XYZ file of C-alpha atoms in Angstrom:
396
model
C 17.534 12.011 11.106
C 14.885 14.967 11.647
C 12.531 15.807 9.614
C 11.149 18.859 11.302
C 7.407 18.416 10.221
C 4.868 19.015 13.244
C 1.516 17.372 13.330
C 0.489 20.256 13.316
C 1.851 22.089 10.313
C 1.079 18.535 8.206
C -2.858 18.655 9.148
C -3.250 22.670 8.333
C -0.464 23.263 5.153
C 0.576 20.188 4.268
C -1.184 20.955 1.148
C 1.032 24.117 0.372
C 3.963 21.873 0.335
C 6.232 21.582 -2.699
C 8.329 18.184 -3.277
C 10.832 20.635 -4.492
C 11.379 22.519 -1.500
C 11.185 20.570 1.353
C 13.727 19.970 2.880
C 16.386 17.856 1.687
C 17.091 14.315 4.018
C 20.903 13.520 3.519
C 20.967 9.808 3.601
C 24.333 8.014 2.371
C 23.639 5.672 -0.536
C 25.692 2.764 -0.955
C 27.403 0.130 -3.181
C 25.318 -2.745 -2.934
C 27.155 -4.835 -5.722
C 30.317 -4.339 -2.816
C 29.389 -7.752 -1.232
C 26.931 -10.607 -1.298
C 24.154 -10.244 1.494
C 21.469 -12.770 2.066
C 18.463 -10.806 2.379
C 14.418 -12.134 4.013
C 11.542 -10.343 2.450
C 8.078 -11.053 4.436
C 5.226 -9.953 2.784
C 1.933 -9.905 3.358
C -0.691 -7.720 1.360
C -0.290 -7.077 -2.568
C 1.018 -3.898 -1.677
C 3.700 -5.287 -0.105
C 3.984 -7.040 -3.190
C 4.311 -4.483 -5.456
C 5.969 -2.444 -3.138
C 9.022 -4.588 -3.033
C 9.303 -6.035 -5.872
C 12.002 -3.621 -7.133
C 13.544 -4.143 -4.333
C 13.736 -7.744 -4.870
C 14.780 -7.098 -8.369
C 17.474 -4.787 -8.022
C 19.334 -6.748 -4.835
C 18.667 -10.325 -6.828
C 20.926 -8.647 -9.830
C 23.238 -7.477 -7.654
C 23.978 -11.430 -7.293
C 22.084 -11.227 -3.613
C 20.710 -14.336 -2.296
C 17.201 -13.766 -1.665
C 14.085 -15.424 0.701
C 10.563 -14.030 -0.014
C 8.060 -15.395 1.986
C 4.123 -14.880 2.635
C 0.931 -16.592 4.347
C -1.885 -18.352 2.865
C -4.001 -15.349 1.651
C -5.355 -15.640 -1.524
C -4.752 -11.635 -3.016
C -1.213 -11.934 -1.008
C 0.140 -15.166 -3.415
C -2.021 -14.214 -6.420
C -0.142 -10.263 -6.379
C 3.377 -12.746 -6.104
C 2.656 -14.846 -8.891
C 1.671 -12.182 -11.031
C 4.787 -10.596 -10.509
C 6.352 -13.859 -10.958
C 8.129 -13.915 -8.171
C 9.694 -17.018 -6.085
C 8.175 -16.929 -3.117
C 7.707 -19.180 -0.071
C 4.120 -19.928 2.111
C 4.309 -19.995 5.663
C 1.213 -19.616 8.203
C -2.056 -18.308 7.176
C -4.520 -15.161 7.707
C -6.061 -15.120 10.809
C -9.254 -13.600 9.757
C -11.439 -10.793 10.887
C -11.231 -11.489 15.244
C -8.246 -11.118 17.541
C -7.853 -14.483 18.803
C -7.762 -16.056 15.290
C -5.016 -13.098 14.238
C -3.244 -14.430 17.589
C -3.053 -17.699 17.256
C -2.059 -17.661 13.145
C 0.193 -15.175 14.191
C 1.842 -17.600 16.906
C 1.816 -20.474 14.953
C 3.704 -18.434 11.819
C 6.472 -16.868 14.470
C 6.564 -20.900 15.337
C 7.218 -22.139 11.780
C 9.241 -19.011 10.358
C 11.633 -19.433 13.341
C 12.382 -22.684 11.938
C 12.850 -21.654 8.706
C 15.023 -18.746 9.393
C 16.880 -20.591 11.438
C 18.315 -22.611 9.601
C 18.803 -20.131 6.701
C 20.308 -17.269 8.516
C 19.602 -13.877 6.745
C 22.114 -11.122 6.961
C 18.983 -8.856 7.045
C 15.509 -8.838 7.203
C 12.567 -6.505 5.511
C 9.104 -6.369 5.922
C 6.518 -3.709 5.720
C 5.799 -3.900 9.173
C 4.711 -7.812 9.688
C 4.856 -8.715 13.344
C 5.742 -12.220 12.846
C 9.227 -11.439 10.759
C 10.134 -8.155 13.427
C 9.318 -10.807 16.042
C 11.523 -13.446 14.681
C 14.152 -11.159 13.279
C 14.654 -10.062 16.955
C 14.852 -13.540 18.171
C 17.123 -14.922 16.052
C 19.100 -11.766 16.302
C 18.970 -10.241 13.359
C 18.183 -6.680 11.970
C 15.065 -6.347 10.701
C 14.018 -2.600 8.684
C 10.076 -1.801 9.054
C 8.131 -0.235 5.894
C 5.771 2.038 6.946
C 2.892 4.351 6.251
C 0.038 3.578 7.882
C 0.218 4.443 11.803
C -3.213 4.464 12.045
C -2.854 1.166 12.315
C -1.689 1.194 15.415
C -1.525 -2.838 16.726
C 0.740 -3.685 13.887
C 3.126 -0.622 14.732
C 3.666 -1.785 18.402
C 4.212 -5.705 17.525
C 6.717 -4.184 15.229
C 7.955 -0.907 15.283
C 9.861 -1.764 18.520
C 11.767 -4.447 17.606
C 13.185 -3.026 14.218
C 16.468 -1.737 14.094
C 15.257 0.539 11.362
C 11.692 2.381 10.082
C 11.523 3.798 6.617
C 8.528 5.906 5.945
C 6.523 9.012 3.950
C 8.369 12.233 4.907
C 4.784 13.394 5.703
C 4.361 10.932 9.398
C 6.124 13.191 11.576
C 9.974 11.888 13.418
C 7.657 11.577 16.920
C 4.706 9.151 15.657
C 7.723 6.368 15.626
C 9.346 7.694 18.799
C 5.948 7.452 20.485
C 5.761 3.618 18.921
C 9.411 2.678 20.566
C 11.342 3.350 17.546
C 14.897 4.309 17.861
C 15.892 7.465 17.762
C 18.748 7.002 14.784
C 16.753 4.663 13.271
C 14.211 6.442 11.295
C 14.638 7.508 8.023
C 12.066 9.190 5.825
C 12.024 9.458 2.103
C 10.192 12.458 0.316
C 7.380 9.989 -1.376
C 4.451 8.001 -0.614
C 4.592 4.600 -1.184
C 2.761 4.192 -4.511
C 5.533 5.920 -6.315
C 7.734 2.822 -5.683
C 6.070 1.335 -8.082
C 4.308 3.992 -10.465
C 7.969 5.181 -11.420
C 8.314 2.447 -12.934
C 4.703 1.042 -13.545
C 4.193 0.490 -17.774
C 0.496 0.975 -18.897
C -0.510 -3.074 -20.309
C -4.122 -2.209 -21.819
C -4.720 -6.280 -21.997
C -6.002 -5.882 -18.683
C -9.287 -4.409 -20.385
C -9.867 -7.074 -23.008
C -9.025 -9.343 -19.474
C -11.816 -7.908 -17.886
C -13.807 -7.408 -21.068
C -14.153 -3.778 -21.042
C -14.066 -1.124 -23.847
C -11.513 1.238 -24.072
C -14.022 3.622 -25.466
C -16.787 3.918 -22.166
C -15.515 5.420 -19.314
C -14.600 3.456 -16.145
C -15.673 3.854 -12.825
C -13.369 1.970 -10.231
C -14.435 0.564 -6.866
C -12.090 -0.935 -4.556
C -14.052 -2.347 -1.279
C -12.307 -2.101 2.095
C -10.104 -4.338 4.027
C -12.164 -5.345 6.366
C -10.419 -7.856 8.330
C -7.831 -4.835 9.465
C -7.502 -4.791 12.584
C -7.801 -0.734 12.689
C -11.368 -1.151 11.245
C -12.854 -3.608 13.930
C -16.471 -2.733 14.848
C -15.938 -0.353 11.173
C -16.895 -2.680 8.317
C -17.977 -6.260 7.635
C -17.400 -8.494 4.547
C -20.493 -8.784 4.404
C -21.793 -5.735 3.651
C -18.902 -3.854 1.917
C -19.056 0.077 1.959
C -19.026 0.610 -1.644
C -22.423 -1.347 -1.969
C -24.650 1.678 -1.619
C -22.372 3.787 -3.652
C -22.602 1.854 -6.325
C -26.229 1.778 -6.137
C -26.163 5.056 -6.559
C -24.571 5.336 -9.270
C -26.461 3.135 -10.772
C -29.636 4.941 -10.533
C -28.151 7.590 -12.218
C -28.085 5.449 -15.537
C -24.595 7.370 -16.136
C -22.430 6.015 -19.844
C -19.809 4.300 -18.204
C -19.033 0.753 -17.022
C -18.553 0.347 -13.631
C -15.710 -2.411 -12.062
C -15.627 -3.325 -8.424
C -12.612 -5.354 -7.453
C -12.738 -7.141 -3.517
C -10.441 -8.133 -1.572
C -11.540 -11.266 0.634
C -13.588 -14.256 -0.717
C -16.906 -13.071 0.585
C -17.111 -9.934 -1.044
C -17.379 -10.746 -4.058
C -20.233 -13.003 -4.226
C -22.559 -10.193 -1.683
C -22.084 -7.511 -4.534
C -22.920 -10.189 -7.376
C -25.987 -11.232 -5.668
C -26.487 -7.461 -4.861
C -25.518 -5.748 -8.670
C -25.548 -8.841 -10.958
C -24.089 -8.032 -14.907
C -25.119 -4.634 -14.031
C -21.340 -4.518 -12.671
C -18.064 -6.200 -13.220
C -17.011 -7.863 -9.510
C -13.239 -8.332 -9.954
C -12.740 -11.562 -7.395
C -8.917 -12.304 -8.399
C -5.617 -10.394 -8.529
C -5.018 -8.541 -12.091
C -3.147 -5.896 -13.203
C -4.582 -3.232 -11.028
C -2.261 -0.173 -12.053
C -3.275 -0.628 -15.253
C -6.449 -0.533 -14.630
C -6.199 2.894 -12.854
C -4.160 3.905 -15.872
C -7.103 3.106 -18.476
C -9.934 4.081 -15.519
C -11.862 7.413 -15.567
C -12.637 7.957 -11.967
C -11.756 6.205 -8.845
C -13.916 5.493 -6.010
C -11.617 3.771 -2.475
C -12.758 3.017 0.968
C -9.133 1.239 1.331
C -5.922 3.425 1.205
C -3.274 2.381 -1.770
C -5.171 1.773 -4.119
C -6.522 5.975 -3.682
C -2.868 6.996 -3.479
C -1.586 4.963 -6.746
C -5.491 6.735 -8.546
C -4.394 10.240 -6.882
C -0.389 10.014 -8.606
C -1.706 8.782 -11.931
C -3.853 12.151 -12.186
C -7.241 10.225 -11.817
C -9.818 11.792 -9.795
C -9.815 10.158 -6.599
C -12.744 9.636 -3.891
C -12.166 8.085 -0.693
C -15.018 6.215 1.452
C -13.033 5.069 3.816
C -14.953 4.112 7.040
C -11.903 4.064 9.865
C -9.407 7.671 11.140
C -8.305 9.072 8.220
C -4.539 8.050 7.230
C -2.183 10.927 6.881
C -1.529 10.017 2.998
C -5.030 10.605 2.330
C -4.941 14.041 4.161
C -1.974 15.107 2.317
C -3.397 14.174 -1.079
C -6.666 15.894 0.424
C -4.561 19.239 0.865
C -3.143 18.462 -2.647
C -6.466 18.719 -4.312
C -5.996 14.953 -5.195
C -8.676 13.170 -3.194
C -11.854 13.993 -1.949
C -13.169 12.196 0.658
C -16.739 12.002 0.714
C -18.308 8.941 2.721
C -22.251 10.288 1.953
C -23.447 7.622 -1.265
C -25.895 10.064 -2.708
C -23.112 12.796 -2.792
C -20.275 10.474 -4.286
C -22.507 9.816 -7.318
C -23.326 13.369 -8.064
C -19.838 14.355 -8.020
C -18.490 11.110 -10.169
C -21.774 12.630 -12.553
C -20.199 15.699 -12.407
C -16.118 15.143 -12.946
C -17.592 12.604 -16.083
C -19.432 15.578 -17.527
C -15.707 17.407 -17.268
C -12.957 16.733 -19.634
C -11.297 20.016 -18.396
C -10.997 18.941 -14.814
C -10.268 15.494 -15.593
C -7.088 16.682 -17.445
C -5.712 19.112 -14.830
C -6.609 16.309 -12.481
C -3.974 14.212 -14.501
C -1.407 17.158 -15.203
C -1.077 17.784 -11.010
C -1.284 14.037 -10.486
C 1.284 13.093 -12.488
C 3.540 15.974 -11.405
C 3.956 15.363 -8.269
C 5.249 11.935 -8.836
C 7.249 12.696 -10.912
C 8.719 14.977 -8.387
C 8.667 12.154 -5.277
C 11.571 10.712 -4.882
C 12.191 6.819 -5.485
C 11.601 4.899 -2.046
C 13.176 2.347 -3.046
C 16.993 3.214 -3.996
C 16.720 4.965 0.113
C 15.744 1.227 1.419
C 18.069 -0.192 -0.338
C 20.327 2.192 1.204
C 19.410 1.276 4.209
C 19.696 -2.580 3.922
C 23.421 -2.504 2.967
C 23.724 -0.245 6.137
C 22.369 -2.229 8.291
C 24.304 -5.158 7.141
C 27.534 -3.325 7.513
C 27.174 -2.601 11.004
C 26.125 -6.002 12.141
C 30.125 -6.450 10.434
C 31.246 -4.316 12.417
């Protein structure tokens, strides 16, 4: 499958693309109800839980047997519990250092190998989990890798060459995956950003406001900390000094009539931010329904990726202060006028004040963001077809 979009086109003209007139990506869908499969899904982060929940439930409804694994990592486990998905915990997060990641990955491969050898799945699916890819490859189980983050090149190098298929948003050029060792006949693109997989199914729940003691009548400024343990942010971020700390300080100086909420990732980030801001800011140190929280928020400021995309597709003004190499999906949303990248805390605070004063601009942003989401296809339907195709090929 050749999506025929060059890197230069993405960087210069992608903002002009309308989903409706992109070249149709032809991929045959299979009837997953005709056979019974055993499918192993490995989940490493909260995003993976959000993305794979609909795939898990669709396959379960069709009578297939599923095994969902994760690792000892608070956010991933809490996200799966929030979604009420059954899972088995195998291994742990390796922390920020390369040595810690290597040891944790090696131990996890050993434990997963024992589990998967006994369970014997027909297909494995993960968001490019290096351990899932290695174990599946070693046990001759076809692995379907989902990946929207070639900027996380260490993960890509450890997983893409061992995968039968790689599924990704259409904005990532085919040659990117080929350079990582993907099979030429195994690259599948969907005309959507990953967040569409759960946003198309999501129903906002106002209970999250009560849970966090927030008032629906006042503007909410939501900030998200960076993934400081990620390999692609090595040397660029620290959980002891979150990027959004100075941003929050500048916003507070402006004394805006708004509620400020910070969603943190790792155990050390929340105490650091509470010490900095006390009760002037609501700091979240556990998993909540952040998609609903985004829906009820007025402005979003993110130093990560997933929630920035969510905010943009929900039509919320989104500012990115991502400290690493800019992901392709952020570049795409910038071209569509749905995300601004600003790294100066003072400029971010100025922009927040301006947006809060312009209800007309916020309404237009919501119209354009939700329109783009509506045009996107459902990634889960495409991946379901890939899972079925993978199983059929192993049977032949």
